[in-house]
mmCIF file of C-alpha atoms in Angstrom:
data_model
loop_
_atom_site.group_PDB
_atom_site.id
_atom_site.type_symbol
_atom_site.label_atom_id
_atom_site.label_comp_id
_atom_site.label_asym_id
_atom_site.label_seq_id
_atom_site.Cartn_x
_atom_site.Cartn_y
_atom_site.Cartn_z
ATOM 1 C CA UNK Y 9 32.697 -1.057 -89.943
ATOM 2 C CA UNK Y 10 30.022 -2.685 -92.595
ATOM 3 C CA UNK Y 11 31.366 -4.807 -95.916
ATOM 4 C CA UNK Y 12 31.634 -1.996 -98.184
ATOM 5 C CA UNK Y 13 33.923 -0.065 -95.894
ATOM 6 C CA UNK Y 14 36.226 -2.770 -95.297
ATOM 7 C CA UNK Y 15 36.407 -3.221 -98.682
ATOM 8 C CA UNK Y 16 37.354 0.409 -100.013
ATOM 9 C CA UNK Y 17 39.410 0.246 -97.345
ATOM 10 C CA UNK Y 18 41.100 -2.609 -98.512
ATOM 11 C CA UNK Y 19 41.692 -1.118 -101.922
ATOM 12 C CA UNK Y 20 42.723 2.147 -100.455
ATOM 13 C CA UNK Y 21 45.379 0.012 -98.516
ATOM 14 C CA UNK Y 22 46.122 -1.567 -101.886
ATOM 15 C CA UNK Y 23 47.048 1.937 -103.387
ATOM 16 C CA UNK Y 24 48.988 3.530 -100.598
ATOM 17 C CA UNK Y 25 51.542 0.521 -100.485
ATOM 18 C CA UNK Y 26 53.058 2.472 -103.242
ATOM 19 C CA UNK Y 27 54.816 4.717 -101.308
ATOM 20 C CA UNK Y 28 56.540 1.764 -100.202
ATOM 21 C CA UNK Y 29 59.986 1.607 -102.713
ATOM 22 C CA UNK Y 30 59.742 -2.389 -102.361
ATOM 23 C CA UNK Y 31 56.362 -2.307 -103.990
ATOM 24 C CA UNK Y 32 56.338 0.101 -106.006
ATOM 25 C CA UNK Y 33 59.702 -1.633 -107.891
ATOM 26 C CA UNK Y 34 58.021 -4.784 -108.219
ATOM 27 C CA UNK Y 35 55.106 -5.091 -109.642
ATOM 28 C CA UNK Y 36 55.079 -9.319 -108.497
ATOM 29 C CA UNK Y 37 54.983 -7.148 -105.157
ATOM 30 C CA UNK Y 38 52.391 -4.769 -105.425
ATOM 31 C CA UNK Y 39 49.860 -8.584 -106.399
ATOM 32 C CA UNK Y 40 50.964 -10.045 -103.330
ATOM 33 C CA UNK Y 41 50.023 -7.074 -101.385
ATOM 34 C CA UNK Y 42 47.128 -5.815 -102.991
ATOM 35 C CA UNK Y 43 45.136 -9.481 -102.428
ATOM 36 C CA UNK Y 44 46.784 -9.210 -98.897
ATOM 37 C CA UNK Y 45 45.069 -5.742 -98.190
ATOM 38 C CA UNK Y 46 41.965 -6.717 -99.529
ATOM 39 C CA UNK Y 47 41.459 -9.988 -97.380
ATOM 40 C CA UNK Y 48 42.956 -8.555 -94.682
ATOM 41 C CA UNK Y 49 40.385 -6.114 -94.858
ATOM 42 C CA UNK Y 50 38.576 -8.724 -94.437
ATOM 43 C CA UNK Y 51 39.192 -11.335 -92.004
ATOM 44 C CA UNK Y 52 38.803 -10.217 -88.760
ATOM 45 C CA UNK Y 53 34.906 -10.986 -90.195
ATOM 46 C CA UNK Y 54 34.970 -14.388 -90.799
ATOM 47 C CA UNK Y 55 33.080 -15.202 -87.676
ATOM 48 C CA UNK Y 56 30.072 -13.794 -89.386
ATOM 49 C CA UNK Y 57 29.547 -17.971 -90.077
ATOM 50 C CA UNK Y 58 28.696 -18.110 -87.100
ATOM 51 C CA UNK Y 59 25.027 -16.877 -88.103
ATOM 52 C CA UNK Y 60 24.154 -19.718 -89.399
ATOM 53 C CA UNK Y 61 24.763 -21.538 -86.172
ATOM 54 C CA UNK Y 62 21.950 -19.716 -84.452
ATOM 55 C CA UNK Y 63 22.049 -15.597 -82.763
ATOM 56 C CA UNK Y 64 23.158 -16.675 -79.388
ATOM 57 C CA UNK Y 65 26.472 -17.779 -80.843
ATOM 58 C CA UNK Y 66 26.671 -15.079 -83.072
ATOM 59 C CA UNK Y 67 25.509 -11.882 -80.681
ATOM 60 C CA UNK Y 68 28.326 -13.790 -77.863
ATOM 61 C CA UNK Y 69 30.971 -14.338 -80.858
ATOM 62 C CA UNK Y 70 31.360 -11.808 -83.529
ATOM 63 C CA UNK Y 71 34.249 -9.409 -83.144
ATOM 64 C CA UNK Y 72 34.696 -11.168 -80.011
ATOM 65 C CA UNK Y 73 37.780 -13.564 -80.799
ATOM 66 C CA UNK Y 74 38.760 -12.661 -83.791
ATOM 67 C CA UNK Y 75 39.084 -9.166 -83.111
ATOM 68 C CA UNK Y 76 41.654 -9.905 -80.330
ATOM 69 C CA UNK Y 77 45.121 -8.817 -80.232
ATOM 70 C CA UNK Y 78 46.451 -12.781 -80.962
ATOM 71 C CA UNK Y 79 44.499 -12.892 -83.442
ATOM 72 C CA UNK Y 80 45.237 -10.089 -85.600
ATOM 73 C CA UNK Y 81 49.221 -11.295 -85.043
ATOM 74 C CA UNK Y 82 47.574 -15.087 -86.424
ATOM 75 C CA UNK Y 83 46.046 -13.144 -89.176
ATOM 76 C CA UNK Y 84 49.400 -11.377 -90.907
ATOM 77 C CA UNK Y 85 50.764 -14.278 -90.368
ATOM 78 C CA UNK Y 86 48.895 -16.334 -91.362
ATOM 79 C CA UNK Y 87 47.316 -14.468 -94.708
ATOM 80 C CA UNK Y 88 50.940 -13.348 -95.866
ATOM 81 C CA UNK Y 89 51.972 -16.901 -95.314
ATOM 82 C CA UNK Y 90 49.271 -18.564 -97.380
ATOM 83 C CA UNK Y 91 49.327 -15.793 -99.901
ATOM 84 C CA UNK Y 92 53.722 -16.220 -100.045
ATOM 85 C CA UNK Y 93 53.209 -19.561 -101.666
ATOM 86 C CA UNK Y 94 51.180 -18.289 -104.241
ATOM 87 C CA UNK Y 95 54.095 -15.374 -104.646
ATOM 88 C CA UNK Y 96 56.891 -16.849 -103.584
ATOM 89 C CA UNK Y 97 59.250 -14.310 -104.951
ATOM 90 C CA UNK Y 98 58.699 -11.481 -103.441
ATOM 91 C CA UNK Y 99 59.860 -9.711 -100.507
ATOM 92 C CA UNK Y 100 57.943 -11.571 -96.966
ATOM 93 C CA UNK Y 101 58.718 -8.850 -94.990
ATOM 94 C CA UNK Y 102 56.648 -6.160 -96.190
ATOM 95 C CA UNK Y 103 53.953 -8.085 -98.395
ATOM 96 C CA UNK Y 104 53.393 -8.827 -94.148
ATOM 97 C CA UNK Y 105 53.604 -5.629 -93.048
ATOM 98 C CA UNK Y 106 50.464 -4.439 -95.501
ATOM 99 C CA UNK Y 107 48.652 -7.518 -94.427
ATOM 100 C CA UNK Y 108 49.272 -6.743 -91.197
ATOM 101 C CA UNK Y 109 48.212 -3.225 -91.505
ATOM 102 C CA UNK Y 110 44.639 -3.930 -93.014
ATOM 103 C CA UNK Y 111 43.620 -6.439 -90.476
ATOM 104 C CA UNK Y 112 45.076 -3.532 -87.980
ATOM 105 C CA UNK Y 113 42.923 -1.184 -89.126
ATOM 106 C CA UNK Y 114 39.905 -3.513 -90.193
ATOM 107 C CA UNK Y 115 39.655 -3.785 -85.838
ATOM 108 C CA UNK Y 116 40.945 -0.231 -85.439
ATOM 109 C CA UNK Y 117 38.012 1.396 -87.337
ATOM 110 C CA UNK Y 118 35.513 -1.478 -85.427
ATOM 111 C CA UNK Y 119 36.152 0.080 -81.990
ATOM 112 C CA UNK Y 120 34.608 3.394 -82.807
ATOM 113 C CA UNK Y 121 31.097 2.337 -83.212
ATOM 114 C CA UNK Y 122 28.814 1.317 -81.096
ATOM 115 C CA UNK Y 123 28.622 -2.141 -81.825
ATOM 116 C CA UNK Y 124 32.090 -2.660 -81.215
ATOM 117 C CA UNK Y 125 34.757 -5.100 -80.486
ATOM 118 C CA UNK Y 126 36.354 -7.396 -77.941
ATOM 119 C CA UNK Y 127 39.678 -5.894 -79.550
ATOM 120 C CA UNK Y 128 42.060 -5.634 -75.834
ATOM 121 C CA UNK Y 129 41.242 -9.281 -75.366
ATOM 122 C CA UNK Y 130 43.328 -11.379 -73.541
ATOM 123 C CA UNK Y 131 43.756 -9.135 -71.184
ATOM 124 C CA UNK Y 132 39.462 -8.362 -70.785
ATOM 125 C CA UNK Y 133 36.900 -9.070 -72.385
ATOM 126 C CA UNK Y 134 35.379 -5.927 -72.336
ATOM 127 C CA UNK Y 135 33.334 -4.602 -75.329
ATOM 128 C CA UNK Y 136 35.184 -1.521 -76.124
ATOM 129 C CA UNK Y 137 33.499 0.733 -78.812
ATOM 130 C CA UNK Y 138 33.531 4.291 -78.522
ATOM 131 C CA UNK Y 139 30.082 5.167 -79.866
ATOM 132 C CA UNK Y 140 30.871 8.298 -82.354
ATOM 133 C CA UNK Y 141 31.559 6.422 -86.232
ATOM 134 C CA UNK Y 142 28.354 4.687 -87.229
ATOM 135 C CA UNK Y 143 28.907 0.855 -88.507
ATOM 136 C CA UNK Y 144 28.340 2.457 -92.403
ATOM 137 C CA UNK Y 145 29.151 5.657 -92.544
ATOM 138 C CA UNK Y 146 28.341 7.283 -95.541
ATOM 139 C CA UNK Y 147 31.419 10.161 -95.329
ATOM 140 C CA UNK Y 148 33.785 7.509 -94.554
ATOM 141 C CA UNK Y 149 32.705 5.510 -97.181
ATOM 142 C CA UNK Y 150 32.329 7.498 -100.264
ATOM 143 C CA UNK Y 151 35.646 9.576 -99.503
ATOM 144 C CA UNK Y 152 37.057 5.967 -100.260
ATOM 145 C CA UNK Y 153 34.652 6.183 -103.082
ATOM 146 C CA UNK Y 154 36.074 9.655 -104.753
ATOM 147 C CA UNK Y 155 39.706 8.389 -104.171
ATOM 148 C CA UNK Y 156 39.293 4.538 -105.445
ATOM 149 C CA UNK Y 157 37.230 6.389 -108.921
ATOM 150 C CA UNK Y 158 41.023 8.961 -108.769
ATOM 151 C CA UNK Y 159 43.027 6.059 -108.878
ATOM 152 C CA UNK Y 160 40.694 4.714 -111.620
ATOM 153 C CA UNK Y 161 41.503 8.404 -113.617
ATOM 154 C CA UNK Y 162 45.224 8.718 -112.914
ATOM 155 C CA UNK Y 163 45.981 9.772 -109.864
ATOM 156 C CA UNK Y 164 48.302 8.797 -107.896
ATOM 157 C CA UNK Y 165 47.524 6.202 -105.902
ATOM 158 C CA UNK Y 166 49.519 6.967 -102.650
ATOM 159 C CA UNK Y 167 49.251 10.440 -102.847
ATOM 160 C CA UNK Y 168 45.707 10.641 -103.245
ATOM 161 C CA UNK Y 169 44.592 7.509 -100.224
ATOM 162 C CA UNK Y 170 47.663 9.794 -98.252
ATOM 163 C CA UNK Y 171 45.465 12.678 -98.014
ATOM 164 C CA UNK Y 172 42.183 10.787 -98.104
ATOM 165 C CA UNK Y 173 43.321 9.433 -95.077
ATOM 166 C CA UNK Y 174 44.276 12.780 -93.635
ATOM 167 C CA UNK Y 175 41.361 14.258 -94.185
ATOM 168 C CA UNK Y 176 39.418 11.266 -92.538
ATOM 169 C CA UNK Y 177 41.538 11.653 -89.745
ATOM 170 C CA UNK Y 178 40.014 14.831 -89.188
ATOM 171 C CA UNK Y 179 36.925 14.003 -89.599
ATOM 172 C CA UNK Y 180 37.302 11.410 -86.395
ATOM 173 C CA UNK Y 181 38.406 14.306 -84.507
ATOM 174 C CA UNK Y 182 35.507 16.251 -85.739
ATOM 175 C CA UNK Y 183 33.316 13.179 -84.005
ATOM 176 C CA UNK Y 184 35.286 12.288 -81.211
ATOM 177 C CA UNK Y 185 34.616 16.350 -80.187
ATOM 178 C CA UNK Y 186 30.405 16.213 -81.130
ATOM 179 C CA UNK Y 187 30.959 13.602 -78.993
ATOM 180 C CA UNK Y 188 32.651 14.730 -75.851
ATOM 181 C CA UNK Y 189 30.428 17.904 -75.636
ATOM 182 C CA UNK Y 190 27.285 15.754 -75.600
ATOM 183 C CA UNK Y 191 28.697 14.103 -72.951
ATOM 184 C CA UNK Y 192 29.590 17.374 -71.059
ATOM 185 C CA UNK Y 193 26.028 18.761 -71.447
ATOM 186 C CA UNK Y 194 24.728 15.236 -70.226
ATOM 187 C CA UNK Y 195 27.168 15.339 -67.192
ATOM 188 C CA UNK Y 196 26.344 18.990 -65.838
ATOM 189 C CA UNK Y 197 22.241 17.979 -66.174
ATOM 190 C CA UNK Y 198 21.884 14.782 -64.608
ATOM 191 C CA UNK Y 199 23.293 13.970 -61.150
ATOM 192 C CA UNK Y 200 25.127 10.167 -60.348
ATOM 193 C CA UNK Y 201 25.493 9.690 -64.169
ATOM 194 C CA UNK Y 202 26.737 6.146 -64.256
ATOM 195 C CA UNK Y 203 27.657 5.505 -67.852
ATOM 196 C CA UNK Y 204 26.592 7.406 -71.303
ATOM 197 C CA UNK Y 205 26.076 5.068 -74.298
ATOM 198 C CA UNK Y 206 26.541 6.866 -77.569
ATOM 199 C CA UNK Y 207 25.060 5.832 -81.030
ATOM 200 C CA UNK Y 208 25.264 7.862 -83.752
ATOM 201 C CA UNK Y 209 22.764 7.133 -86.825
ATOM 202 C CA UNK Y 210 23.924 7.494 -90.518
ATOM 203 C CA UNK Y 211 22.397 10.846 -90.680
ATOM 204 C CA UNK Y 212 25.581 13.112 -89.179
ATOM 205 C CA UNK Y 213 23.292 15.505 -87.262
ATOM 206 C CA UNK Y 214 21.336 12.942 -85.271
ATOM 207 C CA UNK Y 215 22.562 10.375 -82.215
ATOM 208 C CA UNK Y 216 21.155 8.215 -80.332
ATOM 209 C CA UNK Y 217 21.763 8.606 -76.466
ATOM 210 C CA UNK Y 218 21.348 6.099 -73.012
ATOM 211 C CA UNK Y 219 21.857 7.477 -70.284
ATOM 212 C CA UNK Y 220 22.683 4.904 -66.908
ATOM 213 C CA UNK Y 221 21.761 7.140 -63.583
ATOM 214 C CA UNK Y 222 22.144 5.376 -60.311
ATOM 215 C CA UNK Y 223 18.420 5.145 -60.078
ATOM 216 C CA UNK Y 224 17.032 5.759 -64.266
ATOM 217 C CA UNK Y 225 17.931 4.489 -67.683
ATOM 218 C CA UNK Y 226 16.812 7.923 -69.742
ATOM 219 C CA UNK Y 227 16.579 7.678 -73.325
ATOM 220 C CA UNK Y 228 17.708 10.164 -75.640
ATOM 221 C CA UNK Y 229 18.240 11.782 -79.171
ATOM 222 C CA UNK Y 230 20.659 13.825 -80.184
ATOM 223 C CA UNK Y 231 19.909 16.441 -83.243
ATOM 224 C CA UNK Y 232 21.801 19.290 -84.548
ATOM 225 C CA UNK Y 233 23.774 19.262 -80.894
ATOM 226 C CA UNK Y 234 20.446 19.230 -79.419
ATOM 227 C CA UNK Y 235 19.411 16.779 -76.733
ATOM 228 C CA UNK Y 236 15.600 15.952 -76.704
ATOM 229 C CA UNK Y 237 14.536 12.884 -73.611
ATOM 230 C CA UNK Y 238 12.654 11.190 -75.057
ATOM 231 C CA UNK Y 239 12.088 7.619 -72.980
ATOM 232 C CA UNK Y 240 13.064 7.633 -68.629
ATOM 233 C CA UNK Y 241 12.761 3.721 -66.689
ATOM 234 C CA UNK Y 242 13.296 3.374 -63.471
ATOM 235 C CA UNK Y 243 16.277 0.925 -63.072
ATOM 236 C CA UNK Y 244 15.099 -2.153 -61.325
ATOM 237 C CA UNK Y 245 17.541 -5.176 -59.878
ATOM 238 C CA UNK Y 246 17.385 -8.524 -61.223
ATOM 239 C CA UNK Y 247 14.892 -10.496 -59.161
ATOM 240 C CA UNK Y 248 16.268 -12.967 -57.684
ATOM 241 C CA UNK Y 249 13.039 -15.474 -57.660
ATOM 242 C CA UNK Y 250 12.664 -18.983 -59.579
ATOM 243 C CA UNK Y 251 11.741 -17.775 -63.110
ATOM 244 C CA UNK Y 252 14.358 -14.894 -63.551
ATOM 245 C CA UNK Y 253 16.803 -17.457 -62.084
ATOM 246 C CA UNK Y 254 16.076 -20.075 -64.797
ATOM 247 C CA UNK Y 255 15.898 -17.811 -67.810
ATOM 248 C CA UNK Y 256 19.321 -16.317 -67.425
ATOM 249 C CA UNK Y 257 20.583 -20.013 -67.655
ATOM 250 C CA UNK Y 258 19.021 -19.615 -71.686
ATOM 251 C CA UNK Y 259 21.573 -19.555 -74.056
ATOM 252 C CA UNK Y 260 19.623 -17.020 -76.158
ATOM 253 C CA UNK Y 261 19.429 -14.706 -72.661
ATOM 254 C CA UNK Y 262 23.218 -15.183 -71.062
ATOM 255 C CA UNK Y 263 23.983 -14.216 -75.042
ATOM 256 C CA UNK Y 264 21.907 -11.270 -74.820
ATOM 257 C CA UNK Y 265 23.495 -9.924 -71.175
ATOM 258 C CA UNK Y 266 26.984 -10.394 -72.457
ATOM 259 C CA UNK Y 267 27.271 -8.003 -75.303
ATOM 260 C CA UNK Y 268 24.181 -5.697 -73.510
ATOM 261 C CA UNK Y 269 25.656 -2.539 -71.282
ATOM 262 C CA UNK Y 270 21.869 -0.654 -71.192
ATOM 263 C CA UNK Y 271 18.660 -2.769 -70.987
ATOM 264 C CA UNK Y 272 15.910 -2.951 -68.834
ATOM 265 C CA UNK Y 273 13.385 -6.468 -68.112
ATOM 266 C CA UNK Y 274 9.645 -7.292 -67.307
ATOM 267 C CA UNK Y 275 7.810 -10.270 -66.691
ATOM 268 C CA UNK Y 276 4.107 -10.695 -68.970
ATOM 269 C CA UNK Y 277 2.077 -13.803 -67.487
ATOM 270 C CA UNK Y 278 -0.514 -15.730 -69.425
ATOM 271 C CA UNK Y 279 -2.885 -17.810 -69.742
ATOM 272 C CA UNK Y 280 0.168 -20.669 -70.662
ATOM 273 C CA UNK Y 281 3.324 -19.559 -70.180
ATOM 274 C CA UNK Y 282 5.169 -16.854 -68.594
ATOM 275 C CA UNK Y 283 7.310 -14.649 -71.063
ATOM 276 C CA UNK Y 284 10.710 -12.656 -69.322
ATOM 277 C CA UNK Y 285 11.745 -9.901 -72.048
ATOM 278 C CA UNK Y 286 15.011 -8.117 -72.221
ATOM 279 C CA UNK Y 287 14.858 -4.652 -74.412
ATOM 280 C CA UNK Y 288 18.637 -3.128 -75.199
ATOM 281 C CA UNK Y 289 17.905 1.146 -74.859
ATOM 282 C CA UNK Y 290 21.103 1.540 -76.942
ATOM 283 C CA UNK Y 291 18.902 1.679 -80.603
ATOM 284 C CA UNK Y 292 15.673 2.711 -80.570
ATOM 285 C CA UNK Y 293 14.073 3.431 -83.900
ATOM 286 C CA UNK Y 294 10.654 4.487 -85.091
ATOM 287 C CA UNK Y 295 9.675 4.245 -81.542
ATOM 288 C CA UNK Y 296 10.621 0.769 -81.012
ATOM 289 C CA UNK Y 297 13.572 -1.275 -79.224
ATOM 290 C CA UNK Y 298 14.059 -3.723 -81.764
ATOM 291 C CA UNK Y 299 17.232 -5.196 -80.420
ATOM 292 C CA UNK Y 300 14.906 -8.587 -78.134
ATOM 293 C CA UNK Y 301 16.165 -11.390 -76.192
ATOM 294 C CA UNK Y 302 12.683 -13.095 -74.920
ATOM 295 C CA UNK Y 303 11.979 -16.080 -73.266
ATOM 296 C CA UNK Y 304 9.542 -17.947 -72.663
ATOM 297 C CA UNK Y 305 8.387 -20.532 -69.427
ATOM 298 C CA UNK Y 306 6.075 -23.034 -68.364
ATOM 299 C CA UNK Y 307 4.120 -22.647 -65.057
ATOM 300 C CA UNK Y 308 7.114 -25.608 -64.166
ATOM 301 C CA UNK Y 309 9.819 -22.932 -65.054
ATOM 302 C CA UNK Y 310 10.863 -24.757 -67.789
ATOM 303 C CA UNK Y 311 11.644 -23.066 -70.728
ATOM 304 C CA UNK Y 312 9.355 -23.630 -73.271
ATOM 305 C CA UNK Y 313 11.711 -21.159 -76.218
ATOM 306 C CA UNK Y 314 13.975 -18.709 -76.554
ATOM 307 C CA UNK Y 315 15.123 -15.664 -78.485
ATOM 308 C CA UNK Y 316 17.570 -12.819 -79.201
ATOM 309 C CA UNK Y 317 18.469 -9.806 -82.203
ATOM 310 C CA UNK Y 318 16.619 -8.373 -83.569
ATOM 311 C CA UNK Y 319 12.979 -7.824 -84.348
ATOM 312 C CA UNK Y 320 10.663 -5.037 -86.001
ATOM 313 C CA UNK Y 321 7.012 -6.125 -85.239
ATOM 314 C CA UNK Y 322 6.119 -8.048 -82.278
ATOM 315 C CA UNK Y 323 3.948 -10.539 -84.871
ATOM 316 C CA UNK Y 324 7.577 -11.602 -86.005
ATOM 317 C CA UNK Y 325 8.891 -12.302 -82.482
ATOM 318 C CA UNK Y 326 6.688 -14.306 -82.224
ATOM 319 C CA UNK Y 327 6.855 -16.190 -84.904
ATOM 320 C CA UNK Y 328 10.238 -16.454 -84.076
ATOM 321 C CA UNK Y 329 9.588 -17.648 -80.786
ATOM 322 C CA UNK Y 330 7.329 -20.652 -82.210
ATOM 323 C CA UNK Y 331 10.017 -21.613 -84.801
ATOM 324 C CA UNK Y 332 13.031 -21.948 -82.405
ATOM 325 C CA UNK Y 333 12.016 -24.350 -79.647
ATOM 326 C CA UNK Y 334 14.888 -24.355 -77.035
#
């Protein structure tokens, strides 16, 4: 989820902690727990700082090891231990418990959007992305805001957020069944379906869909349950040729391939260079596929420049390639 949603979830979990008798009876413990839920709700996204290095490092690592099972355990112990140093008189177990729950909730909600996480590491590096909740879901965010406002106006925070999370669980179930119905319709229509990737949009009734069959990629859109196929591409295996073999060694393209499950590729030759472009098919927006990886090479197959990331115009992409040599 986005930073704003994780923040309001941290507040909500702090409010929910007031149902714990130990927290309820000790104002100092409540303060420590609230600090723990706020920091714990953000901690796994500390890897966002990797973006300061470059997009390839960020794409390869964001929501990776910091969202893994060992990291969740370490976040819980490390954060609560650090907070305990400032509140040595409080009950450490309850401080750890609520801080740990905040970290778990962060990672748990992240697996339901299309970006996903590597939450099952170290058992597998597979990206877990169930794809039925948008990275920013206005309904989830606004429900939290309503709960926080109610708390500020004097409502009991524990029961308020308990009811709120019951409603959110029902919402998650509805979204899950919405996705399952779409998948069922697609599988009934197409043969040899290998993969269906759903990407919910910020609008509740609109979804992006990328379908992989044995021979084709289909890119579609679902609105109010009606599925429309917009683009269709033949599946082409990567050619075993020198220019492609060299291009896939590039860090930017390698990061793209480690993250993107559904993509097509193309090779374009120009007077002074050859361009190898990989295009993620999950995020079609306004007629474009903005998440790409591009490598340019000279006639001797030396890499001239490369880039991976979100690009919404060809002009900006070319500026990135000119500004970021390999």
